[in-house]
């Protein structure tokens, strides 16, 4: 039985990969392919960037009212298709439907906000000592912008760059994460429906080391936005530096929850649980460390562990599910390895842990709390 295929979106058209190759999109619930995405390479990226470059000259001259109207309409369409967008991301990456649906609905106002900013691209006059000189600044778009968002919230993370870039008169090429690509393809179709001219927003799927690298390296790309891990960011930055391109990086961190003796323990527990177990811990600001004053540490850990044991694992598209599977084998294996290493180094398991892993086919790891970390 053939799987549904998602192609590139280049110059306002559904475009098959030049190589004819496709990559499987795996369902984190069962680790089985449920769809296929185009396996883009440097040739596909080159076509998308060329389309964006050719469109830039006309789009940059498009007035702020037209750009604002298109972005506002796109925001409306995202709101109207929020359920469909959320279902795609939930199935592709295993995110709980309630969380991702909230993101999609919020993005409607995000595009409305940048629609309003299309009118604010103003320069300024700079005072000078001599009245015979006139110094002014003019804000101008860069040109083609390359955007590479992370797998955990591709619509949200891409839109953080796409909306302001388009509002300012730039054109964009997005390389979605290969494990969560479907929603951004739909975004491009919605943008076309909103009236965005062909070539202003282009989507090229593919692996990061191939399509992503080609996008950053393309000489017509003037600026790069990347969201992801530190190791990948080093490669992106080095590649961008070869072309003296500006790059904006949004990377993950080991965020700490720090609590003093005067806290409200009930509210603290809610914050800790939300901060680490939302999206199965797969967020750029996951509260993965808990640092507490010794006078409250034991009780706080016990309360967090007790709450973690009640978290409902299951199908992320079920509205009653509180935590879904992890998005991919690489992350799942990494969590198993790190938790096992911590236990071997003396950490105490207060909730979850590898001993509670189930062989149910999905990338499920139980909500885990470790105490006594060195």
Coordinates of C-alpha atoms in Angstrom, one line a residue:
X1 CA 0.0 0.0 0.0
X2 CA 1.5 3.3 -1.0
X3 CA 1.9 6.1 1.5
X4 CA 0.7 9.7 1.0
X5 CA 3.5 11.9 -0.3
X6 CA 4.4 15.5 0.4
X7 CA 6.4 17.4 -2.2
X8 CA 8.3 20.7 -2.1
X9 CA 6.5 24.0 -2.6
X10 CA 8.5 26.1 -5.0
X11 CA 7.3 29.2 -6.9
X12 CA 3.7 28.6 -5.7
X13 CA 3.5 25.0 -7.0
X14 CA 3.6 21.5 -5.7
X15 CA 7.1 20.3 -6.9
X16 CA 8.4 16.8 -6.9
X17 CA 12.0 16.2 -5.9
X18 CA 14.4 16.2 -8.9
X19 CA 16.0 13.0 -7.6
X20 CA 12.7 11.2 -7.4
X21 CA 13.6 10.2 -3.8
X22 CA 11.4 10.3 -0.7
X23 CA 12.0 10.0 3.0
X24 CA 9.7 8.1 5.4
X25 CA 7.8 10.0 8.0
X26 CA 7.5 7.8 11.1
X27 CA 4.6 7.8 13.6
X28 CA 6.1 8.0 17.1
X29 CA 3.2 6.0 18.4
X30 CA 4.3 2.8 16.6
X31 CA 7.6 3.8 14.8
X32 CA 6.0 2.9 11.4
X33 CA 5.9 5.1 8.3
X34 CA 2.6 6.9 7.8
X35 CA 3.7 9.3 5.0
X36 CA 6.6 10.3 2.8
X37 CA 8.3 13.6 2.2
X38 CA 10.4 14.7 -0.7
X39 CA 14.1 14.0 -0.2
X40 CA 15.5 17.4 -1.3
X41 CA 19.1 18.0 -2.3
X42 CA 21.2 20.9 -3.4
X43 CA 19.4 21.0 -6.8
X44 CA 16.0 21.4 -5.2
X45 CA 17.3 24.0 -2.8
X46 CA 18.9 25.9 -5.7
X47 CA 15.6 26.0 -7.6
X48 CA 13.8 27.3 -4.5
X49 CA 16.4 29.9 -3.7
X50 CA 16.5 31.1 -7.4
X51 CA 12.7 31.4 -7.3
X52 CA 12.9 33.4 -4.1
X53 CA 15.7 35.6 -5.5
X54 CA 13.8 36.3 -8.7
X55 CA 10.7 37.2 -6.8
X56 CA 12.5 39.5 -4.4
X57 CA 12.8 42.4 -6.7
X58 CA 9.1 42.7 -7.1
X59 CA 8.1 41.8 -3.6
X60 CA 10.4 44.4 -2.0
X61 CA 8.5 47.0 -4.0
X62 CA 5.1 45.8 -2.9
X63 CA 3.5 48.4 -0.7
X64 CA 3.0 47.9 3.1
X65 CA -0.8 47.8 2.7
X66 CA -0.7 44.9 0.3
X67 CA 1.9 43.0 2.5
X68 CA -0.2 43.7 5.6
X69 CA -3.4 42.5 4.0
X70 CA -1.8 39.3 2.9
X71 CA -0.2 38.6 6.3
X72 CA -3.5 39.4 8.0
X73 CA -5.4 37.0 5.7
X74 CA -2.8 34.3 6.3
X75 CA -3.3 34.7 10.1
X76 CA -7.0 34.2 9.6
X77 CA -6.4 31.1 7.5
X78 CA -4.1 29.6 10.1
X79 CA -6.8 30.1 12.7
X80 CA -9.4 28.4 10.4
X81 CA -7.0 25.5 9.8
X82 CA -5.6 25.3 13.3
X83 CA -7.1 21.8 14.0
X84 CA -5.7 20.4 10.7
X85 CA -2.2 21.9 11.4
X86 CA -2.3 20.6 15.0
X87 CA -3.2 17.1 13.9
X88 CA -0.3 17.0 11.4
X89 CA 2.3 18.1 14.0
X90 CA 0.8 15.8 16.7
X91 CA 1.1 12.8 14.5
X92 CA 4.5 13.7 13.0
X93 CA 6.2 14.4 16.3
X94 CA 4.0 12.9 19.0
X95 CA 3.1 16.3 20.7
X96 CA 0.0 16.4 22.8
X97 CA -2.9 17.8 20.7
X98 CA -4.0 20.3 23.3
X99 CA -0.6 21.9 23.4
X100 CA 0.0 22.1 19.7
X101 CA -3.6 23.3 18.9
X102 CA -3.0 26.2 21.3
X103 CA 0.2 27.0 19.4
X104 CA -1.6 27.1 16.0
X105 CA -4.4 29.3 17.4
X106 CA -1.8 31.7 18.8
X107 CA 0.0 31.9 15.5
X108 CA -3.0 33.6 14.0
X109 CA -2.4 36.7 16.1
X110 CA 1.4 36.4 15.4
X111 CA 0.8 37.0 11.7
X112 CA -1.7 39.8 12.5
X113 CA 0.9 41.5 14.7
X114 CA 3.5 41.4 11.9
X115 CA 1.0 42.6 9.4
X116 CA 0.7 45.8 11.5
X117 CA 4.4 46.2 11.6
X118 CA 4.6 46.2 7.8
X119 CA 3.7 49.9 8.1
X120 CA 6.5 50.6 10.6
X121 CA 9.6 50.2 8.4
X122 CA 10.7 53.8 8.9
X123 CA 14.1 55.3 8.8
X124 CA 15.3 58.4 10.7
X125 CA 17.1 61.6 10.3
X126 CA 20.4 61.8 12.2
X127 CA 21.4 65.2 13.5
X128 CA 24.7 66.5 12.2
X129 CA 27.0 69.4 13.2
X130 CA 26.9 71.0 9.8
X131 CA 23.6 72.1 8.4
X132 CA 25.0 71.5 4.9
X133 CA 24.9 67.8 5.5
X134 CA 21.8 65.6 5.6
X135 CA 22.2 62.1 7.2
X136 CA 19.3 59.7 7.0
X137 CA 18.8 55.9 7.5
X138 CA 16.7 53.7 5.3
X139 CA 15.5 50.3 6.3
X140 CA 15.8 47.8 3.5
X141 CA 15.1 44.0 3.2
X142 CA 18.0 41.6 3.0
X143 CA 16.8 39.5 0.1
X144 CA 16.4 35.7 0.4
X145 CA 16.2 34.5 4.0
X146 CA 16.9 30.8 4.9
X147 CA 14.9 29.3 7.7
X148 CA 15.6 26.0 9.4
X149 CA 13.2 25.3 12.4
X150 CA 13.4 22.5 14.9
X151 CA 11.2 19.4 15.0
X152 CA 9.4 20.1 18.2
X153 CA 7.3 23.1 17.0
X154 CA 8.1 23.7 13.3
X155 CA 5.1 26.0 12.6
X156 CA 5.8 28.1 15.6
X157 CA 9.5 28.3 15.2
X158 CA 9.4 28.9 11.5
X159 CA 6.8 31.6 11.9
X160 CA 9.0 33.5 14.3
X161 CA 11.2 34.2 11.3
X162 CA 8.8 33.9 8.3
X163 CA 6.3 36.5 9.4
X164 CA 8.7 39.4 10.1
X165 CA 10.8 38.5 7.1
X166 CA 7.8 38.7 4.7
X167 CA 6.5 41.8 6.4
X168 CA 9.8 43.6 5.8
X169 CA 9.8 42.7 2.1
X170 CA 12.1 39.6 2.1
X171 CA 11.5 36.3 0.4
X172 CA 12.0 33.0 2.3
X173 CA 13.0 29.4 1.8
X174 CA 12.2 27.1 4.7
X175 CA 13.9 23.7 5.2
X176 CA 11.5 21.9 7.6
X177 CA 12.7 19.2 10.0
X178 CA 12.6 15.9 8.3
X179 CA 10.8 14.3 11.2
X180 CA 8.0 16.9 11.3
X181 CA 7.5 18.5 7.8
X182 CA 3.8 18.3 7.0
X183 CA 2.5 21.4 8.7
X184 CA 4.9 23.8 6.9
X185 CA 3.9 22.5 3.5
X186 CA 0.3 23.4 4.4
X187 CA 1.4 26.8 5.6
X188 CA 2.9 27.5 2.2
X189 CA -0.4 26.5 0.5
X190 CA -2.4 28.7 2.9
X191 CA 0.0 31.6 2.2
X192 CA -0.7 31.2 -1.5
X193 CA -4.5 31.2 -0.8
X194 CA -4.0 34.4 1.2
X195 CA -2.6 36.1 -1.9
X196 CA 1.2 35.8 -1.3
X197 CA 2.9 35.9 -4.8
X198 CA 4.6 32.7 -6.0
X199 CA 8.2 32.5 -4.9
X200 CA 7.9 34.6 -1.7
X201 CA 7.6 31.6 0.5
X202 CA 9.1 28.3 -0.6
X203 CA 9.4 24.9 1.2
X204 CA 12.1 22.4 0.5
X205 CA 12.1 19.1 2.5
X206 CA 15.1 16.9 3.1
X207 CA 17.8 15.9 5.5
X208 CA 19.6 18.7 7.4
X209 CA 23.1 17.6 6.3
X210 CA 22.0 17.7 2.7
X211 CA 19.2 20.2 2.0
X212 CA 19.8 22.2 5.2
X213 CA 23.5 22.6 4.4
X214 CA 22.8 23.5 0.8
X215 CA 20.4 26.3 1.9
X216 CA 22.9 27.8 4.3
X217 CA 25.7 27.6 1.7
X218 CA 23.7 29.1 -1.2
X219 CA 25.3 32.4 -2.2
X220 CA 21.9 34.0 -2.9
X221 CA 20.8 33.4 0.7
X222 CA 21.6 36.6 2.7
X223 CA 20.6 35.7 6.2
X224 CA 19.9 32.4 8.1
X225 CA 17.6 31.6 11.0
X226 CA 18.3 28.2 12.7
X227 CA 16.7 26.5 15.7
X228 CA 18.2 23.3 17.0
X229 CA 21.0 21.7 18.9
X230 CA 24.5 23.1 19.6
X231 CA 26.4 20.7 17.4
X232 CA 24.3 21.5 14.4
X233 CA 24.5 25.2 15.2
X234 CA 28.3 25.1 15.0
X235 CA 28.1 23.6 11.5
X236 CA 25.4 26.2 10.4
X237 CA 27.4 29.1 11.8
X238 CA 30.6 28.0 10.2
X239 CA 28.9 27.5 6.8
X240 CA 27.2 30.9 7.1
X241 CA 30.4 32.6 8.0
X242 CA 32.0 31.4 4.7
X243 CA 29.5 33.8 3.0
X244 CA 29.7 36.5 5.7
X245 CA 26.0 35.9 6.3
X246 CA 24.2 37.0 9.5
X247 CA 22.8 34.1 11.4
X248 CA 20.2 34.0 14.2
X249 CA 20.4 30.9 16.4
X250 CA 17.9 29.7 18.9
X251 CA 19.4 26.7 20.7
X252 CA 18.4 24.3 23.5
X253 CA 19.6 24.7 27.1
X254 CA 19.8 23.0 30.5
X255 CA 17.3 25.3 32.2
X256 CA 17.2 25.3 36.0
X257 CA 14.3 25.7 38.4
X258 CA 15.7 27.5 41.4
X259 CA 13.6 27.5 44.6
X260 CA 14.2 29.2 48.0
X261 CA 12.5 28.4 51.3
X262 CA 9.7 31.0 51.0
X263 CA 8.0 29.5 47.9
X264 CA 4.5 28.2 47.6
X265 CA 5.2 24.5 47.2
X266 CA 1.9 23.7 45.3
X267 CA 2.6 26.3 42.7
X268 CA 6.2 25.3 42.4
X269 CA 5.2 21.7 41.7
X270 CA 2.9 22.8 38.9
X271 CA 5.7 24.9 37.4
X272 CA 8.3 22.1 37.6
X273 CA 6.0 19.5 36.1
X274 CA 4.9 21.8 33.2
X275 CA 8.5 22.9 32.6
X276 CA 9.9 19.5 32.0
X277 CA 7.2 17.1 31.0
X278 CA 5.4 19.3 28.4
X279 CA 6.2 18.0 24.9
X280 CA 7.9 15.0 26.7
X281 CA 10.8 17.3 27.6
X282 CA 11.5 18.2 24.0
X283 CA 11.5 22.0 24.3
X284 CA 14.3 24.6 24.0
X285 CA 13.5 25.9 27.5
X286 CA 12.8 22.5 29.3
X287 CA 13.3 22.9 33.0
X288 CA 15.5 19.8 33.2
X289 CA 17.3 20.8 36.5
X290 CA 15.7 21.3 39.9
X291 CA 17.8 23.2 42.4
X292 CA 16.1 23.6 45.8
X293 CA 17.2 24.9 49.2
X294 CA 18.0 22.0 51.5
X295 CA 15.2 23.0 53.9
X296 CA 12.5 22.3 51.2
X297 CA 14.3 20.0 48.8
X298 CA 13.1 16.6 50.1
X299 CA 9.4 17.6 50.2
X300 CA 9.6 19.3 46.8
X301 CA 11.2 16.3 45.2
X302 CA 8.6 14.0 46.8
X303 CA 5.7 16.1 45.5
X304 CA 7.1 16.4 42.0
X305 CA 7.7 12.6 41.9
X306 CA 4.2 11.9 43.1
X307 CA 2.8 14.2 40.4
X308 CA 5.0 12.6 37.7
X309 CA 3.7 9.2 38.5
X310 CA 0.1 10.3 37.7
X311 CA 0.9 11.8 34.3
X312 CA -1.2 10.0 31.6
X313 CA 0.9 8.6 28.8
X314 CA -0.8 7.8 25.5
X315 CA -1.9 8.7 22.1
X316 CA -1.0 12.4 21.7
X317 CA -4.2 13.0 19.6
X318 CA -6.4 11.9 22.6
X319 CA -7.5 15.0 24.5
X320 CA -7.1 13.2 27.8
X321 CA -3.4 12.4 27.2
X322 CA -1.0 14.5 29.2
X323 CA 2.3 13.3 27.6
X324 CA 2.9 11.6 24.3
X325 CA 5.9 9.7 22.9
X326 CA 9.2 11.2 22.0
X327 CA 9.5 12.2 18.4
X328 CA 12.3 10.0 17.1
X329 CA 14.7 7.2 17.9
X330 CA 17.7 9.4 18.3
X331 CA 16.1 11.4 21.1
X332 CA 14.6 8.3 22.8
X333 CA 17.9 6.5 22.8
X334 CA 19.7 9.5 24.1
X335 CA 17.3 9.8 27.1
X336 CA 17.6 6.1 27.9
X337 CA 21.4 6.4 27.7
X338 CA 21.6 9.5 29.9
X339 CA 19.2 8.3 32.6
X340 CA 20.9 4.9 32.8
X341 CA 24.3 6.7 33.1
X342 CA 23.0 8.9 35.9
X343 CA 21.6 5.8 37.8
X344 CA 24.9 4.0 37.4
X345 CA 26.6 7.1 38.9
X346 CA 24.5 6.9 42.0
X347 CA 21.3 8.8 41.2
X348 CA 18.1 7.6 43.0
X349 CA 15.0 7.0 40.9
X350 CA 12.1 8.7 42.6
X351 CA 9.7 8.2 39.6
X352 CA 9.8 6.5 36.3
X353 CA 13.1 5.3 35.0
X354 CA 14.2 2.7 32.4
X355 CA 12.8 -0.2 34.4
X356 CA 9.3 1.1 33.5
X357 CA 9.9 1.0 29.7
X358 CA 7.3 -0.9 27.8
X359 CA 7.6 -2.7 24.5
X360 CA 4.5 -1.3 23.0
X361 CA 6.1 -0.1 19.7
X362 CA 6.1 3.6 20.5
X363 CA 8.9 5.9 21.7
X364 CA 7.4 6.3 25.1
X365 CA 9.7 7.1 28.1
X366 CA 7.9 7.4 31.5
X367 CA 8.0 10.7 33.3
X368 CA 11.2 10.4 35.4
X369 CA 12.5 12.1 38.5
X370 CA 16.1 11.5 39.7
X371 CA 17.4 12.7 43.0
X372 CA 20.9 12.7 44.4
X373 CA 22.5 14.0 41.2
X374 CA 26.2 14.6 41.5

